[in-house]
DNA sequence: ATAAACAAACCGACTTGACTGTTCGTAAAA
DNA sequence: TTTTACGAACAGTCAAGTCGGTTTGTTTAT
């Protein structure tokens, strides 16, 4: 029976691996099948274990979802912190930030968010357990905004305002992608928004009082 | 000529009234209970009739939803057209438009949208039947954008871009209201955005300090 | 060191409840 | 009467939670 079996894992390892598989499977099912179609049966199938095993680790479906979502957001959070740090050290452009936001939001995050977001409107317990998680996520975002503010020498509150608006623009765009399939539409809007952000964060060496400079740099900007 | 109340209605009247009640109840349940909690049992209860009666008018739950959503969007559409016309005649401000968008989007529309939007990602038939409805809705929006463009003497494509971005900002903000309860946050963002739009539509008599960007030519090569 | 005792991880079946679609039957209008 | 609007009960499905049992890893006594 020990043929091809994995080397003996410790209970803790076994548990951690299984939990990770469940979390990953949950997000995957949530993304691919949607909230109402996310069943514990399917999560178990994707995770490659029995439903009974899941009940050992989680006492309810809601527990599984909360855990998976928290895990997902924390994971993104770590990447955000890493990006912020590297961005500040390197001295990146605002265009880059907008692109980065669009990228990680489009890559599942906001689609998954749109799956569980409505649930929080109708499930007070679910919402209460999610709010602290989301607050941690916002803290991660603020880290980037602060890094940007320091680098550009812009006031923090102004930076936060502009960047939070950027987040909203991206959220709205991604929501629209579901029923409006028009690549050019989003590309154009993203370009427009990047030029707006650029203008709102004028480079110290290149004052933005000259609008032509902005337009020119918009065309020739690195991307 | 049945002018009376419940007495002596014609079949067509009876049917139309019932359909209207079902539509209204569907949107209400969708808004208050959420997509996954929207059952035909509850819709029937709210509409004040039996489930069997609904099956006479609709052959499936999906039919009910599609019909109700289409009805809701068409209703908003009519109001949008009316607003656009009155706005053009009167000569309103861009601030007013932003406020109006925020208002009708916050007032149920986008919350309801967020309920059924994920479903369209996982139900091809549902999506196919919804796309034309949404396109009509977009046409209604374009009517306002055109009215604004004419009034401000701005290019139509530029106007559409800015206003569609406005829609995205508002969508993103409303999505965020679900998990972030911070009235000041949204008020500030809305104020900021209004100032942005104001700047992007300089009054002809009082030119803005910065000419508008030629955004449409800046993104011609995008995918 | 090894085997028994224990605990954790895992599995499969059962129970309950809710929901959709269907199939009748009844009342109102044409 | 015929058609249309409406109602009540039924049947099939499916998902969540529960529970007894099995396997795997850990501890302890000898």
CSV table of C-alpha atoms (C1' of nucleotides) in Angstrom, one decimal:
chain,number,residue,atom,x,y,z
A,1,UNK,CA,0.0,0.0,0.0
A,2,UNK,CA,3.0,2.2,0.5
A,3,UNK,CA,3.7,2.1,-3.2
A,4,UNK,CA,3.9,5.5,-4.8
A,5,UNK,CA,2.5,7.0,-1.6
A,6,UNK,CA,3.8,10.3,-0.7
A,7,UNK,CA,6.3,10.4,2.1
A,8,UNK,CA,4.6,10.5,5.4
A,9,UNK,CA,3.3,14.0,6.0
A,10,UNK,CA,2.8,15.3,9.5
A,11,UNK,CA,-0.8,16.0,10.5
A,12,UNK,CA,-0.2,19.7,10.4
A,13,UNK,CA,1.2,19.5,6.9
A,14,UNK,CA,-1.7,17.3,5.8
A,15,UNK,CA,-4.2,19.7,7.3
A,16,UNK,CA,-2.5,22.8,5.8
A,17,UNK,CA,-2.3,21.3,2.4
A,18,UNK,CA,-5.9,20.3,2.4
A,19,UNK,CA,-7.0,23.7,3.7
A,20,UNK,CA,-5.1,25.3,0.9
A,21,UNK,CA,-6.7,23.0,-1.7
A,22,UNK,CA,-10.1,23.8,-0.3
A,23,UNK,CA,-9.4,27.5,-0.4
A,24,UNK,CA,-8.1,27.4,-3.9
A,25,UNK,CA,-11.0,25.2,-5.1
A,26,UNK,CA,-13.5,27.5,-3.5
A,27,UNK,CA,-12.2,30.6,-5.3
A,28,UNK,CA,-12.0,28.6,-8.6
A,29,UNK,CA,-15.6,27.4,-8.3
A,30,UNK,CA,-16.8,30.8,-7.2
A,31,UNK,CA,-15.1,32.3,-10.3
A,32,UNK,CA,-16.1,29.7,-12.8
A,33,UNK,CA,-19.6,28.7,-11.6
A,34,UNK,CA,-20.8,31.7,-9.7
A,35,UNK,CA,-22.1,32.1,-6.1
A,36,UNK,CA,-25.4,30.5,-6.5
A,37,UNK,CA,-23.8,27.5,-8.3
A,38,UNK,CA,-21.1,27.1,-5.8
A,39,UNK,CA,-21.9,23.9,-3.9
A,40,UNK,CA,-19.8,22.1,-1.3
A,41,UNK,CA,-20.1,19.1,-3.5
A,42,UNK,CA,-18.3,20.8,-6.3
A,43,UNK,CA,-15.7,22.4,-4.1
A,44,UNK,CA,-14.9,19.0,-2.7
A,45,UNK,CA,-14.7,17.5,-6.2
A,46,UNK,CA,-12.3,20.3,-7.4
A,47,UNK,CA,-10.3,20.1,-4.2
A,48,UNK,CA,-10.0,16.4,-4.7
A,49,UNK,CA,-11.5,15.2,-1.4
A,50,UNK,CA,-14.7,14.1,0.0
A,51,UNK,CA,-17.4,16.3,1.4
A,52,UNK,CA,-17.1,14.6,4.7
A,53,UNK,CA,-13.5,15.6,4.9
A,54,UNK,CA,-14.5,19.2,4.4
A,55,UNK,CA,-16.9,19.1,7.2
A,56,UNK,CA,-14.0,18.1,9.4
A,57,UNK,CA,-12.2,21.3,8.6
A,58,UNK,CA,-15.2,23.6,8.3
A,59,UNK,CA,-18.5,23.4,10.0
A,60,UNK,CA,-20.5,25.2,7.3
A,61,UNK,CA,-20.4,26.3,3.8
A,62,UNK,CA,-20.2,29.9,4.9
A,63,UNK,CA,-17.1,29.2,6.9
A,64,UNK,CA,-15.5,27.8,3.8
A,65,UNK,CA,-16.4,30.9,1.7
A,66,UNK,CA,-15.2,33.4,4.3
A,67,UNK,CA,-11.9,31.5,4.8
A,68,UNK,CA,-11.3,31.3,1.0
A,69,UNK,CA,-12.2,34.9,0.4
A,70,UNK,CA,-10.1,36.1,3.3
A,71,UNK,CA,-7.2,34.0,2.0
A,72,UNK,CA,-7.6,35.4,-1.5
A,73,UNK,CA,-7.6,39.0,-0.3
A,74,UNK,CA,-4.7,38.6,2.0
A,75,UNK,CA,-2.8,37.0,-0.8
A,76,UNK,CA,-3.5,40.0,-3.1
A,77,UNK,CA,-2.6,42.2,-0.2
A,78,UNK,CA,0.9,40.8,0.1
A,79,UNK,CA,1.5,41.3,-3.5
A,80,UNK,CA,0.2,44.9,-3.2
A,81,UNK,CA,2.6,45.6,-0.4
A,82,UNK,CA,5.5,44.1,-2.4
A,83,UNK,CA,4.5,46.1,-5.4
A,84,UNK,CA,4.3,49.3,-3.4
A,85,UNK,CA,7.7,48.8,-1.9
A,86,UNK,CA,9.3,48.0,-5.2
A,87,UNK,CA,7.5,50.8,-6.9
A,88,UNK,CA,8.7,53.4,-4.4
A,89,UNK,CA,12.2,52.2,-4.6
A,90,UNK,CA,12.2,52.1,-8.4
A,91,UNK,CA,10.2,55.2,-8.9
A,92,UNK,CA,7.5,54.1,-11.3
A,93,UNK,CA,4.9,56.1,-13.3
A,94,UNK,CA,1.3,56.7,-12.5
A,95,UNK,CA,0.5,54.9,-15.8
A,96,UNK,CA,2.1,51.9,-14.3
A,97,UNK,CA,-0.1,52.0,-11.2
A,98,UNK,CA,-3.3,52.3,-13.2
A,99,UNK,CA,-2.2,49.4,-15.4
A,100,UNK,CA,-1.3,47.3,-12.4
A,101,UNK,CA,-4.7,48.0,-10.7
A,102,UNK,CA,-6.5,47.1,-13.9
A,103,UNK,CA,-4.4,43.9,-14.2
A,104,UNK,CA,-4.9,42.5,-10.7
A,105,UNK,CA,-8.6,43.5,-10.6
A,106,UNK,CA,-9.4,42.0,-14.0
A,107,UNK,CA,-7.5,38.9,-13.2
A,108,UNK,CA,-10.3,37.3,-11.2
A,109,UNK,CA,-10.3,39.5,-8.1
A,110,UNK,CA,-13.2,41.8,-9.0
A,111,UNK,CA,-15.1,39.1,-10.8
A,112,UNK,CA,-14.9,36.9,-7.7
A,113,UNK,CA,-15.8,39.9,-5.6
A,114,UNK,CA,-18.9,40.5,-7.7
A,115,UNK,CA,-19.9,37.0,-7.0
A,116,UNK,CA,-20.0,37.3,-3.2
A,117,UNK,CA,-20.6,41.1,-2.9
A,118,UNK,CA,-24.4,40.8,-3.3
A,119,UNK,CA,-24.5,38.1,-0.6
A,120,UNK,CA,-23.2,40.6,1.9
A,121,UNK,CA,-26.2,42.8,1.3
A,122,UNK,CA,-28.5,40.0,2.4
A,123,UNK,CA,-26.4,38.1,5.0
A,124,UNK,CA,-25.5,40.2,8.0
A,125,UNK,CA,-23.3,37.5,9.5
A,126,UNK,CA,-21.4,37.0,6.2
A,127,UNK,CA,-20.9,40.8,6.0
A,128,UNK,CA,-19.7,41.1,9.5
A,129,UNK,CA,-17.1,38.5,9.0
A,130,UNK,CA,-16.0,40.0,5.7
A,131,UNK,CA,-15.6,43.6,6.7
A,132,UNK,CA,-12.4,43.2,8.7
A,133,UNK,CA,-10.9,41.3,5.8
A,134,UNK,CA,-11.8,44.0,3.4
A,135,UNK,CA,-10.3,46.6,5.7
A,136,UNK,CA,-7.0,44.8,5.7
A,137,UNK,CA,-7.2,44.9,1.9
A,138,UNK,CA,-7.9,48.7,1.9
A,139,UNK,CA,-4.8,49.1,4.1
A,140,UNK,CA,-2.8,47.4,1.5
A,141,UNK,CA,-4.1,49.8,-1.1
A,142,UNK,CA,-3.3,52.7,1.1
A,143,UNK,CA,0.3,51.5,1.2
A,144,UNK,CA,0.6,52.0,-2.5
A,145,UNK,CA,-1.2,55.3,-2.4
A,146,UNK,CA,1.3,56.5,0.3
A,147,UNK,CA,4.2,55.3,-1.7
A,148,UNK,CA,3.0,57.2,-4.7
A,149,UNK,CA,2.3,60.3,-2.6
A,150,UNK,CA,5.9,60.3,-1.2
A,151,UNK,CA,7.4,59.7,-4.6
A,152,UNK,CA,5.4,62.4,-6.4
A,153,UNK,CA,5.6,64.8,-3.5
A,154,UNK,CA,1.8,65.0,-3.5
A,155,UNK,CA,-0.5,65.4,-0.5
A,156,UNK,CA,-1.6,62.0,0.9
A,157,UNK,CA,-5.3,62.8,1.0
A,158,UNK,CA,-5.3,64.1,-2.6
A,159,UNK,CA,-3.4,61.0,-3.6
A,160,UNK,CA,-5.9,58.7,-1.8
A,161,UNK,CA,-8.8,60.5,-3.4
A,162,UNK,CA,-7.5,60.2,-6.9
A,163,UNK,CA,-6.4,56.6,-6.5
A,164,UNK,CA,-9.6,55.5,-4.8
A,165,UNK,CA,-11.4,57.0,-7.7
A,166,UNK,CA,-9.2,55.0,-10.0
A,167,UNK,CA,-10.3,51.9,-8.2
A,168,UNK,CA,-13.9,52.9,-8.7
A,169,UNK,CA,-13.3,53.5,-12.4
A,170,UNK,CA,-11.7,50.1,-12.7
A,171,UNK,CA,-14.5,48.4,-10.7
A,172,UNK,CA,-17.1,50.0,-12.9
A,173,UNK,CA,-15.3,49.0,-16.1
A,174,UNK,CA,-14.9,45.4,-15.0
A,175,UNK,CA,-18.5,45.2,-14.1
A,176,UNK,CA,-19.4,46.4,-17.5
A,177,UNK,CA,-17.2,43.9,-19.3
A,178,UNK,CA,-19.7,41.2,-18.3
A,179,UNK,CA,-22.4,42.5,-20.6
A,180,UNK,CA,-20.4,44.7,-22.9
A,181,UNK,CA,-17.8,43.0,-25.0
A,182,UNK,CA,-15.8,45.9,-26.5
A,183,UNK,CA,-12.1,45.7,-26.1
A,184,UNK,CA,-11.5,49.1,-27.7
A,185,UNK,CA,-14.0,50.7,-25.4
A,186,UNK,CA,-12.0,49.7,-22.3
A,187,UNK,CA,-8.7,50.4,-23.8
A,188,UNK,CA,-9.7,53.9,-24.7
A,189,UNK,CA,-11.1,54.5,-21.3
A,190,UNK,CA,-8.0,53.3,-19.6
A,191,UNK,CA,-5.9,55.5,-21.8
A,192,UNK,CA,-8.0,58.4,-21.0
A,193,UNK,CA,-7.9,57.7,-17.3
A,194,UNK,CA,-4.1,57.3,-17.3
A,195,UNK,CA,-3.8,60.7,-18.9
A,196,UNK,CA,-6.1,62.1,-16.2
A,197,UNK,CA,-4.1,60.6,-13.4
A,198,UNK,CA,-0.9,61.9,-15.0
A,199,UNK,CA,-2.3,65.4,-15.1
A,200,UNK,CA,-3.4,65.1,-11.4
A,201,UNK,CA,0.2,64.1,-10.4
A,202,UNK,CA,2.3,66.6,-12.3
A,203,UNK,CA,6.0,65.7,-12.4
A,204,UNK,CA,8.1,68.2,-10.4
A,205,UNK,CA,10.6,68.6,-13.2
A,206,UNK,CA,7.9,68.8,-15.8
A,207,UNK,CA,5.1,71.1,-14.6
A,208,UNK,CA,1.7,70.3,-16.0
A,209,UNK,CA,0.7,73.9,-16.7
A,210,UNK,CA,1.4,73.1,-20.3
A,211,UNK,CA,-1.3,70.8,-21.5
A,212,UNK,CA,0.4,70.1,-24.7
A,213,UNK,CA,3.2,68.5,-22.8
A,214,UNK,CA,0.7,66.1,-21.3
A,215,UNK,CA,-0.8,65.1,-24.6
A,216,UNK,CA,2.6,64.6,-26.1
A,217,UNK,CA,3.8,62.5,-23.2
A,218,UNK,CA,0.6,60.6,-23.4
A,219,UNK,CA,1.4,59.5,-26.9
A,220,UNK,CA,5.0,58.8,-26.3
A,221,UNK,CA,4.7,57.4,-22.8
A,222,UNK,CA,6.1,54.1,-22.0
A,223,UNK,CA,3.5,51.5,-21.4
B,1,UNK,CA,-65.6,50.0,-21.2
B,2,UNK,CA,-64.7,48.8,-17.7
B,3,UNK,CA,-63.7,52.0,-16.0
B,4,UNK,CA,-64.5,50.5,-12.6
B,5,UNK,CA,-62.1,49.1,-10.1
B,6,UNK,CA,-61.7,45.4,-9.7
B,7,UNK,CA,-65.1,44.8,-11.1
B,8,UNK,CA,-65.4,43.8,-14.7
B,9,UNK,CA,-62.0,44.0,-16.0
B,10,UNK,CA,-61.3,42.8,-19.5
B,11,UNK,CA,-59.0,39.8,-19.8
B,12,UNK,CA,-56.3,42.0,-21.3
B,13,UNK,CA,-56.5,44.4,-18.4
B,14,UNK,CA,-56.4,41.6,-15.9
B,15,UNK,CA,-53.4,40.1,-17.6
B,16,UNK,CA,-51.6,43.4,-17.9
B,17,UNK,CA,-52.1,44.2,-14.3
B,18,UNK,CA,-50.9,40.8,-13.2
B,19,UNK,CA,-47.9,41.0,-15.4
B,20,UNK,CA,-47.1,44.4,-14.0
B,21,UNK,CA,-47.4,43.1,-10.4
B,22,UNK,CA,-45.1,40.2,-11.2
B,23,UNK,CA,-42.5,42.4,-12.7
B,24,UNK,CA,-42.6,44.8,-9.8
B,25,UNK,CA,-42.5,42.0,-7.3
B,26,UNK,CA,-39.6,40.4,-9.1
B,27,UNK,CA,-37.4,43.5,-9.0
B,28,UNK,CA,-38.4,44.1,-5.4
B,29,UNK,CA,-37.4,40.6,-4.3
B,30,UNK,CA,-34.3,40.7,-6.4
B,31,UNK,CA,-33.3,43.9,-4.6
B,32,UNK,CA,-34.3,43.0,-1.1
B,33,UNK,CA,-33.4,39.3,-1.0
B,34,UNK,CA,-30.8,38.9,-3.7
B,35,UNK,CA,-30.5,36.7,-6.7
B,36,UNK,CA,-29.9,33.4,-5.0
B,37,UNK,CA,-32.8,34.0,-2.6
B,38,UNK,CA,-35.2,35.1,-5.3
B,39,UNK,CA,-37.7,32.2,-5.5
B,40,UNK,CA,-40.8,32.0,-7.6
B,41,UNK,CA,-42.7,31.3,-4.3
B,42,UNK,CA,-41.6,34.7,-2.9
B,43,UNK,CA,-42.3,36.6,-6.1
B,44,UNK,CA,-45.8,35.2,-6.2
B,45,UNK,CA,-46.3,36.0,-2.5
B,46,UNK,CA,-45.2,39.6,-3.0
B,47,UNK,CA,-47.2,40.0,-6.2
B,48,UNK,CA,-50.2,38.7,-4.3
B,49,UNK,CA,-51.1,35.7,-6.4
B,50,UNK,CA,-50.4,32.0,-6.6
B,51,UNK,CA,-47.4,30.3,-8.1
B,52,UNK,CA,-49.7,28.5,-10.5
B,53,UNK,CA,-50.9,31.8,-11.8
B,54,UNK,CA,-47.4,32.8,-12.7
B,55,UNK,CA,-46.8,29.7,-14.6
B,56,UNK,CA,-49.7,30.7,-16.8
B,57,UNK,CA,-47.9,33.9,-17.7
B,58,UNK,CA,-44.3,32.7,-17.7
B,59,UNK,CA,-43.1,29.2,-18.5
B,60,UNK,CA,-39.9,29.5,-16.4
B,61,UNK,CA,-38.3,31.5,-13.7
B,62,UNK,CA,-35.7,32.8,-16.1
B,63,UNK,CA,-38.5,34.2,-18.3
B,64,UNK,CA,-39.8,36.1,-15.3
B,65,UNK,CA,-36.4,37.5,-14.5
B,66,UNK,CA,-35.7,38.6,-18.0
B,67,UNK,CA,-39.1,40.2,-18.4
B,68,UNK,CA,-38.8,42.1,-15.1
B,69,UNK,CA,-35.2,43.3,-15.8
B,70,UNK,CA,-36.1,44.4,-19.3
B,71,UNK,CA,-39.1,46.2,-18.0
B,72,UNK,CA,-37.0,47.9,-15.3
B,73,UNK,CA,-34.3,49.0,-17.7
B,74,UNK,CA,-36.9,50.3,-20.3
B,75,UNK,CA,-38.6,52.2,-17.6
B,76,UNK,CA,-35.3,53.9,-16.6
B,77,UNK,CA,-34.6,54.4,-20.3
B,78,UNK,CA,-37.8,56.4,-20.7
B,79,UNK,CA,-36.9,58.6,-17.8
B,80,UNK,CA,-33.4,59.1,-19.2
B,81,UNK,CA,-34.8,60.2,-22.5
B,82,UNK,CA,-37.1,62.6,-20.8
B,83,UNK,CA,-34.3,64.0,-18.7
B,84,UNK,CA,-32.0,64.4,-21.7
B,85,UNK,CA,-34.7,66.3,-23.6
B,86,UNK,CA,-35.5,68.6,-20.7
B,87,UNK,CA,-31.9,69.0,-19.9
B,88,UNK,CA,-31.0,70.1,-23.4
B,89,UNK,CA,-33.9,72.5,-23.5
B,90,UNK,CA,-33.1,74.0,-20.1
B,91,UNK,CA,-29.4,74.0,-20.4
B,92,UNK,CA,-28.2,72.2,-17.3
B,93,UNK,CA,-24.8,71.9,-15.7
B,94,UNK,CA,-22.5,68.9,-15.8
B,95,UNK,CA,-22.7,68.8,-12.0
B,96,UNK,CA,-26.4,68.1,-12.5
B,97,UNK,CA,-25.8,65.2,-14.8
B,98,UNK,CA,-23.3,63.6,-12.4
B,99,UNK,CA,-25.8,64.0,-9.6
B,100,UNK,CA,-28.6,62.6,-11.7
B,101,UNK,CA,-26.5,59.5,-12.7
B,102,UNK,CA,-25.5,58.9,-9.1
B,103,UNK,CA,-29.1,59.3,-8.0
B,104,UNK,CA,-30.8,56.8,-10.4
B,105,UNK,CA,-28.0,54.4,-10.2
B,106,UNK,CA,-28.0,54.4,-6.4
B,107,UNK,CA,-31.7,54.1,-6.3
B,108,UNK,CA,-31.9,50.4,-6.8
B,109,UNK,CA,-30.8,50.2,-10.4
B,110,UNK,CA,-27.2,49.2,-9.9
B,111,UNK,CA,-27.8,47.2,-6.8
B,112,UNK,CA,-30.4,45.2,-8.7
B,113,UNK,CA,-27.9,45.0,-11.6
B,114,UNK,CA,-25.2,43.6,-9.3
B,115,UNK,CA,-27.7,40.9,-8.3
B,116,UNK,CA,-28.2,39.5,-11.8
B,117,UNK,CA,-24.9,40.5,-13.5
B,118,UNK,CA,-22.9,37.6,-12.2
B,119,UNK,CA,-25.6,35.2,-13.4
B,120,UNK,CA,-24.9,36.4,-17.0
B,121,UNK,CA,-21.3,35.2,-16.6
B,122,UNK,CA,-22.5,31.7,-16.1
B,123,UNK,CA,-25.8,31.5,-18.0
B,124,UNK,CA,-25.3,32.0,-21.7
B,125,UNK,CA,-29.0,31.9,-22.5
B,126,UNK,CA,-29.7,34.5,-19.8
B,127,UNK,CA,-26.9,36.7,-21.2
B,128,UNK,CA,-28.0,36.4,-24.8
B,129,UNK,CA,-31.5,37.5,-23.8
B,130,UNK,CA,-30.2,40.4,-21.7
B,131,UNK,CA,-27.7,41.9,-24.2
B,132,UNK,CA,-30.3,43.6,-26.5
B,133,UNK,CA,-32.0,45.0,-23.4
B,134,UNK,CA,-28.8,46.5,-22.1
B,135,UNK,CA,-28.0,47.9,-25.6
B,136,UNK,CA,-31.3,49.8,-25.5
B,137,UNK,CA,-30.3,51.1,-22.2
B,138,UNK,CA,-27.0,52.3,-23.5
B,139,UNK,CA,-28.8,54.0,-26.3
B,140,UNK,CA,-30.7,56.0,-23.7
B,141,UNK,CA,-27.5,57.0,-22.0
B,142,UNK,CA,-26.1,58.1,-25.4
B,143,UNK,CA,-29.1,60.4,-25.8
B,144,UNK,CA,-28.0,62.3,-22.7
B,145,UNK,CA,-24.4,62.4,-23.8
B,146,UNK,CA,-25.4,63.8,-27.2
B,147,UNK,CA,-27.6,66.4,-25.6
B,148,UNK,CA,-24.7,67.4,-23.4
B,149,UNK,CA,-22.3,67.5,-26.3
B,150,UNK,CA,-24.6,69.7,-28.3
B,151,UNK,CA,-25.1,72.0,-25.5
B,152,UNK,CA,-21.5,72.3,-24.5
B,153,UNK,CA,-20.3,72.4,-28.0
B,154,UNK,CA,-18.0,69.5,-27.3
B,155,UNK,CA,-17.1,66.6,-29.6
B,156,UNK,CA,-19.5,63.7,-29.3
B,157,UNK,CA,-16.8,61.1,-28.9
B,158,UNK,CA,-15.1,63.1,-26.2
B,159,UNK,CA,-18.4,63.5,-24.4
B,160,UNK,CA,-19.2,59.9,-24.6
B,161,UNK,CA,-15.8,58.9,-23.2
B,162,UNK,CA,-16.0,61.3,-20.2
B,163,UNK,CA,-19.6,60.3,-19.5
B,164,UNK,CA,-19.1,56.6,-19.8
B,165,UNK,CA,-16.2,57.0,-17.4
B,166,UNK,CA,-18.5,58.8,-15.1
B,167,UNK,CA,-20.8,55.8,-15.3
B,168,UNK,CA,-17.9,53.6,-14.4
B,169,UNK,CA,-16.9,55.7,-11.4
B,170,UNK,CA,-20.5,55.6,-10.1
B,171,UNK,CA,-20.7,51.9,-10.7
B,172,UNK,CA,-17.5,51.3,-8.7
B,173,UNK,CA,-18.6,53.6,-5.9
B,174,UNK,CA,-22.0,51.9,-5.5
B,175,UNK,CA,-20.3,48.5,-5.5
B,176,UNK,CA,-18.1,49.7,-2.8
B,177,UNK,CA,-21.0,51.0,-0.7
B,178,UNK,CA,-21.9,47.4,0.1
B,179,UNK,CA,-18.9,46.7,2.2
B,180,UNK,CA,-17.7,50.2,3.0
B,181,UNK,CA,-20.1,52.4,4.9
B,182,UNK,CA,-18.5,55.9,4.7
B,183,UNK,CA,-20.8,58.6,3.6
B,184,UNK,CA,-18.1,61.3,3.6
B,185,UNK,CA,-15.9,59.1,1.4
B,186,UNK,CA,-18.5,59.0,-1.4
B,187,UNK,CA,-19.5,62.6,-1.0
B,188,UNK,CA,-15.9,63.7,-1.4
B,189,UNK,CA,-15.3,61.5,-4.4
B,190,UNK,CA,-18.5,62.7,-6.1
B,191,UNK,CA,-17.5,66.3,-5.5
B,192,UNK,CA,-14.0,65.6,-6.9
B,193,UNK,CA,-15.5,63.9,-9.9
B,194,UNK,CA,-17.9,66.8,-10.6
B,195,UNK,CA,-15.0,69.2,-10.6
B,196,UNK,CA,-13.2,66.9,-13.0
B,197,UNK,CA,-16.1,66.8,-15.4
B,198,UNK,CA,-16.6,70.5,-15.1
B,199,UNK,CA,-13.0,71.0,-16.2
B,200,UNK,CA,-13.4,68.5,-19.1
B,201,UNK,CA,-16.3,70.5,-20.4
B,202,UNK,CA,-15.1,74.1,-20.3
B,203,UNK,CA,-17.8,76.7,-20.7
B,204,UNK,CA,-17.5,78.4,-24.1
B,205,UNK,CA,-17.8,81.9,-22.6
B,206,UNK,CA,-15.4,81.2,-19.9
B,207,UNK,CA,-12.6,79.0,-21.2
B,208,UNK,CA,-10.9,76.8,-18.7
B,209,UNK,CA,-7.3,77.2,-17.7
B,210,UNK,CA,-6.5,74.0,-19.5
B,211,UNK,CA,-7.8,73.0,-22.9
B,212,UNK,CA,-9.4,69.7,-23.2
B,213,UNK,CA,-7.2,66.8,-24.1
B,214,UNK,CA,-7.5,65.3,-27.5
B,215,UNK,CA,-8.1,61.9,-26.1
B,216,UNK,CA,-9.6,60.3,-29.1
B,217,UNK,CA,-6.5,60.5,-31.1
B,218,UNK,CA,-4.3,59.5,-28.3
B,219,UNK,CA,-5.5,55.9,-28.3
B,220,UNK,CA,-6.0,55.1,-31.9
B,221,UNK,CA,-3.5,52.3,-31.9
B,222,UNK,CA,-4.8,50.4,-28.9
B,223,UNK,CA,-6.0,46.9,-29.1
C,1,DA,C1',12.1,0.1,19.6
C,2,DT,C1',7.5,-1.4,19.1
C,3,DA,C1',2.9,-2.0,19.8
C,4,DA,C1',-1.2,-0.4,21.9
C,5,DA,C1',-4.0,3.7,22.7
C,6,DC,C1',-5.3,7.9,21.1
C,7,DA,C1',-6.3,11.8,18.0
C,8,DA,C1',-6.8,13.8,13.7
C,9,DA,C1',-8.0,13.4,8.8
C,10,DC,C1',-11.0,11.5,5.8
C,11,DC,C1',-15.1,9.0,3.7
C,12,DG,C1',-19.9,7.7,2.4
C,13,DA,C1',-24.7,7.5,3.4
C,14,DC,C1',-28.7,9.4,5.3
C,15,DT,C1',-32.0,13.3,6.6
C,16,DT,C1',-34.2,17.4,5.9
C,17,DG,C1',-35.6,21.2,3.6
C,18,DA,C1',-36.4,24.2,-0.3
C,19,DC,C1',-37.2,25.2,-4.9
C,20,DT,C1',-38.7,24.5,-9.8
C,21,DG,C1',-41.7,22.7,-13.1
C,22,DT,C1',-46.0,20.1,-13.9
C,23,DT,C1',-50.6,18.6,-13.7
C,24,DC,C1',-54.5,18.7,-12.5
C,25,DG,C1',-59.1,21.5,-11.1
C,26,DT,C1',-61.9,26.1,-10.7
C,27,DA,C1',-63.5,30.8,-11.8
C,28,DA,C1',-64.0,34.6,-14.8
C,29,DA,C1',-64.4,36.6,-19.3
C,30,DA,C1',-65.4,36.1,-24.4
D,1,DT,C1',-69.3,26.8,-24.7
D,2,DT,C1',-64.7,28.0,-25.4
D,3,DT,C1',-60.8,30.4,-23.9
D,4,DT,C1',-58.2,32.7,-20.6
D,5,DA,C1',-56.8,33.6,-15.8
D,6,DC,C1',-55.8,31.7,-11.7
D,7,DG,C1',-55.2,28.2,-7.7
D,8,DA,C1',-53.6,23.9,-5.1
D,9,DA,C1',-51.3,19.8,-4.7
D,10,DC,C1',-47.6,16.7,-6.5
D,11,DA,C1',-43.1,15.0,-8.1
D,12,DG,C1',-38.3,15.3,-9.1
D,13,DT,C1',-34.0,17.5,-8.0
D,14,DC,C1',-30.4,19.2,-5.4
D,15,DA,C1',-27.9,21.1,-1.8
D,16,DA,C1',-26.5,21.5,3.3
D,17,DG,C1',-25.8,19.5,7.5
D,18,DT,C1',-25.4,15.2,10.4
D,19,DC,C1',-23.4,10.9,11.8
D,20,DG,C1',-21.2,6.4,12.2
D,21,DG,C1',-17.2,4.3,10.5
D,22,DT,C1',-12.3,3.9,8.3
D,23,DT,C1',-7.6,5.4,7.5
D,24,DT,C1',-3.5,7.9,8.8
D,25,DG,C1',-0.5,10.0,12.0
D,26,DT,C1',1.0,10.7,17.0
D,27,DT,C1',1.8,9.6,21.7
D,28,DT,C1',2.8,6.5,25.3
D,29,DA,C1',3.7,2.3,27.9
D,30,DT,C1',6.4,-1.6,27.9
